[in-house]
Each structure stands twice: as C-alpha cells, then as structure tokens.
Short mmCIF file of C-alpha atoms in Angstrom, two decimals:
data_model
loop_
_atom_site.label_atom_id
_atom_site.label_comp_id
_atom_site.label_asym_id
_atom_site.label_seq_id
_atom_site.Cartn_x
_atom_site.Cartn_y
_atom_site.Cartn_z
CA PRO Q 212 15.73 -17.97 -5.94
CA GLN Q 213 13.46 -16.22 -3.06
CA LYS Q 214 12.87 -19.20 0.11
CA LYS Q 215 9.17 -18.32 1.22
CA ARG Q 216 9.27 -19.21 5.02
CA PRO Q 217 6.05 -19.90 6.60
CA LEU Q 218 5.64 -19.07 9.85
CA SER Q 219 2.80 -21.31 11.90
CA GLY Q 220 -0.43 -21.16 10.77
CA GLY Q 221 -0.59 -19.68 6.96
CA ARG Q 222 1.01 -17.13 8.57
CA GLU Q 223 3.84 -14.22 7.13
CA PRO Q 224 6.76 -12.07 8.34
CA ILE Q 225 5.65 -8.84 9.03
CA LEU Q 226 8.38 -6.29 9.42
CA ILE Q 227 7.78 -2.93 11.55
CA VAL Q 228 9.09 0.58 9.99
CA ARG Q 229 8.47 3.43 11.08
CA ALA Q 230 5.62 5.62 7.76
CA ALA Q 231 8.83 7.60 5.64
CA PRO Q 232 11.01 4.39 5.75
CA ALA Q 233 8.43 2.15 4.74
CA ALA Q 234 7.19 4.37 2.25
CA GLN Q 235 10.40 4.89 0.96
CA LEU Q 236 11.50 0.88 0.46
CA ILE Q 237 8.39 0.09 -0.65
CA ALA Q 238 8.52 2.67 -3.42
CA GLY Q 239 12.44 1.18 -4.36
CA GLU Q 240 14.60 4.57 -2.86
CA LYS Q 241 15.42 2.85 0.43
CA THR Q 242 17.33 -0.56 0.02
CA TRP Q 243 19.28 -0.46 3.60
CA GLU Q 244 16.93 -1.33 6.53
CA ILE Q 245 19.70 -0.43 9.61
CA ARG Q 246 18.78 -2.58 12.72
CA THR Q 247 21.42 -3.33 14.93
CA SER Q 248 20.75 -7.30 14.78
CA SER Q 249 21.98 -9.29 11.34
CA HIS Q 250 17.84 -11.36 11.90
CA LYS Q 251 19.57 -14.24 9.57
CA LYS Q 252 16.18 -15.57 9.89
CA HIS Q 253 14.28 -14.15 6.79
CA VAL Q 254 17.18 -13.25 4.74
CA GLY Q 255 16.59 -15.10 1.59
CA SER Q 256 12.38 -14.44 1.80
CA ARG Q 257 9.31 -12.36 0.48
CA ILE Q 258 8.25 -10.06 3.71
CA TRP Q 259 6.01 -7.59 4.29
CA ILE Q 260 6.38 -3.88 5.06
CA ARG Q 261 3.89 -2.33 7.55
CA THR Q 262 4.04 0.93 9.03
CA THR Q 263 4.18 1.22 13.16
CA LYS Q 264 0.97 2.07 14.97
CA GLN Q 265 2.19 5.70 14.69
CA GLY Q 266 1.99 5.41 11.51
CA GLY Q 267 -1.31 4.13 10.81
CA GLY Q 268 0.17 0.27 10.91
CA LYS Q 269 -0.55 -0.76 7.37
CA VAL Q 270 0.93 -3.16 4.95
CA LEU Q 271 1.90 -0.85 2.11
CA GLY Q 272 3.39 -4.00 0.23
CA SER Q 273 6.42 -6.76 0.12
CA VAL Q 274 10.34 -6.86 -0.43
CA HIS Q 275 12.60 -9.22 -1.09
CA PHE Q 276 15.08 -9.76 2.26
CA ALA Q 277 18.09 -9.99 -0.24
CA ALA Q 278 20.95 -9.72 2.51
CA GLY Q 279 21.54 -9.58 6.04
CA ARG Q 280 25.35 -7.67 6.45
CA LYS Q 281 27.55 -6.26 9.16
CA VAL Q 282 28.85 -2.99 8.05
CA THR Q 283 31.47 -0.51 8.68
CA ALA Q 284 30.35 3.32 9.21
CA ALA Q 285 32.96 3.67 5.81
CA GLU Q 286 30.39 2.17 3.92
CA MET Q 287 27.81 4.44 5.90
CA ASP Q 288 28.95 6.74 4.50
CA THR Q 289 29.60 5.93 0.81
CA ASN Q 290 26.33 4.39 1.37
CA VAL Q 291 23.85 6.99 1.82
CA ALA Q 292 21.60 6.74 -0.77
CA CYS Q 293 21.29 3.44 0.13
CA HIS Q 294 20.06 3.96 3.75
CA GLN Q 295 18.42 7.12 2.84
CA LEU Q 296 19.28 8.45 7.11
CA GLY Q 297 21.50 11.42 5.52
CA ALA Q 298 25.41 12.49 6.04
CA GLY Q 299 24.74 13.23 9.51
CA TRP Q 300 23.54 9.48 10.36
CA ARG Q 301 25.23 9.14 12.77
CA GLU Q 302 23.50 11.73 14.94
CA SER Q 303 20.38 9.84 14.07
CA GLN Q 304 18.63 8.27 17.41
CA TYR Q 305 18.12 4.98 15.95
CA CYS Q 306 22.81 4.71 14.85
CA LYS Q 307 23.67 7.22 17.65
CA ASP Q 308 27.09 5.55 20.07
CA LYS Q 309 26.14 2.27 17.76
CA THR Q 310 28.31 2.01 14.98
CA ASP Q 311 29.89 -1.21 15.52
CA LEU Q 312 26.41 -2.98 15.74
CA LEU Q 313 25.43 -1.36 12.99
CA TRP Q 314 23.91 -4.00 9.66
CA ALA Q 315 22.49 -2.72 7.03
CA TRP Q 316 19.45 -4.98 6.09
CA VAL Q 317 19.30 -4.87 1.89
CA MET Q 318 15.82 -5.10 0.30
CA ALA Q 319 14.82 -5.76 -3.22
CA GLU Q 320 12.84 -6.58 -5.83
CA PRO Q 321 9.93 -3.93 -3.50
CA GLN Q 322 5.93 -5.39 -4.85
CA PRO Q 323 3.60 -2.12 -3.39
CA LEU Q 324 -0.27 -3.28 -2.30
CA SER Q 325 -2.85 -0.86 -3.54
CA PRO Q 326 -4.77 0.08 -1.10
CA ALA Q 327 -1.96 -0.19 1.50
CA VAL Q 328 -4.42 -3.26 4.03
CA ALA Q 329 -4.47 -1.81 7.98
CA VAL Q 330 -3.43 -5.37 10.45
CA GLU Q 331 -3.38 -4.91 14.35
CA SER Q 332 -0.25 -5.19 16.40
CA THR Q 333 0.12 -7.43 19.58
CA PRO Q 334 1.41 -4.96 22.87
CA GLY Q 335 5.46 -4.80 22.70
CA GLN Q 336 6.19 -5.98 18.67
CA VAL Q 337 9.26 -3.94 17.75
CA LYS Q 338 10.60 -5.42 14.59
CA TRP Q 339 8.42 -8.16 13.34
CA SER Q 340 5.40 -9.20 13.67
CA SER Q 341 3.08 -11.49 11.30
CA TRP Q 342 -0.51 -12.05 9.60
CA VAL Q 343 -2.36 -14.39 7.32
CA PRO Q 344 -2.51 -11.72 3.68
CA ARG Q 345 -6.24 -11.90 2.40
CA SER Q 346 -8.29 -13.13 -1.08
CA SER Q 347 -6.60 -10.47 -3.37
CA SER Q 348 -9.81 -9.14 -3.38
CA ALA Q 349 -8.65 -7.13 -0.54
CA ALA Q 350 -5.76 -5.81 -1.98
CA ALA Q 351 -3.92 -6.87 -5.45
CA PRO Q 352 -0.01 -6.15 -5.46
CA VAL Q 353 0.97 -3.47 -7.44
CA ALA Q 354 3.60 -4.15 -10.77
CA PRO Q 355 6.14 -2.54 -10.42
CA PRO Q 356 7.18 -0.90 -14.37
CA ALA Q 357 9.35 -2.54 -16.84
CA ASP Q 358 11.88 -0.05 -15.91
CA GLY Q 359 11.14 0.27 -12.14
CA PRO Q 360 13.56 -0.42 -9.23
CA GLY Q 361 15.41 -3.95 -9.25
CA ARG Q 362 14.55 -4.37 -13.05
#
C-alpha cells in the first residue's frame, strides 16, 4: 500500500528531474531514477515529477516511489532498460567516478497530468521541492490504458 506523507501546509513532495528522463518516468519507460543517495524519506509514497527549470519547470504527473536500493555496476549493466542511461552509463556526467555511490530509486504506477502544470522553483532546489496540488480543474490525472505500465 502506498503511504501519503504530506508535508506541512498540505504540500506534497516533488522530485525535480531533467525533461527527457521526467517524460520517460511518467510514460513508464524508465523505472529507475539513478541518484547518489538512498532518500528513504519518500519511499512508499506517491511523489510528483517536475522538470528542471531548463525543462520548463512543469509537473508532468506522479509516480509511486516503490523502493530505493544500492546498485552495483553489474546491476547497472544488466538493467539498462530500467535506468535508460544507455550502455555507456559509466561515462554519464551523473555516474562518472560515482559507481560505488549509486542508488536506484524504483518508480512504478505513473499517472500523467493533462495538461502539465507549471510550478515556480525556489533558488537552490536541486532534487526535491514541494507544492500544494491545485483542484482537479487545473490538471487532472490521465488514467493509463488497461494494458499500460503497472498493469
């Protein structure tokens, strides 16, 4: 069962991700977000996915943050379809010289928003932010097809 971990003031957590990987997460094509920390605080919760400021700063939808687990280089090699960084992941600016620090944040059950919602960022935000989702009239979750991801 998914936990809802509201923040103060009814705010909900947003993970900030570059535009292309954010779209892959919401489409269910990418199920691992690779980071260098475990971030256990939101594991088991539904979290929102927002693009970076350079990607438009829009909330694209939400995912279930199912697990956070340390991964080895061998696991990265055999799970390219999960992290979508390609076979050359070791040379990625996000992984280079960090192979001992990598965590797979396992995401499931994506729910896209239509339309995506622009959200202002606070200077210095790198990974996490928060927001108070607007009423369903601003943006409504789009139901995935019955045979789509997570089914």
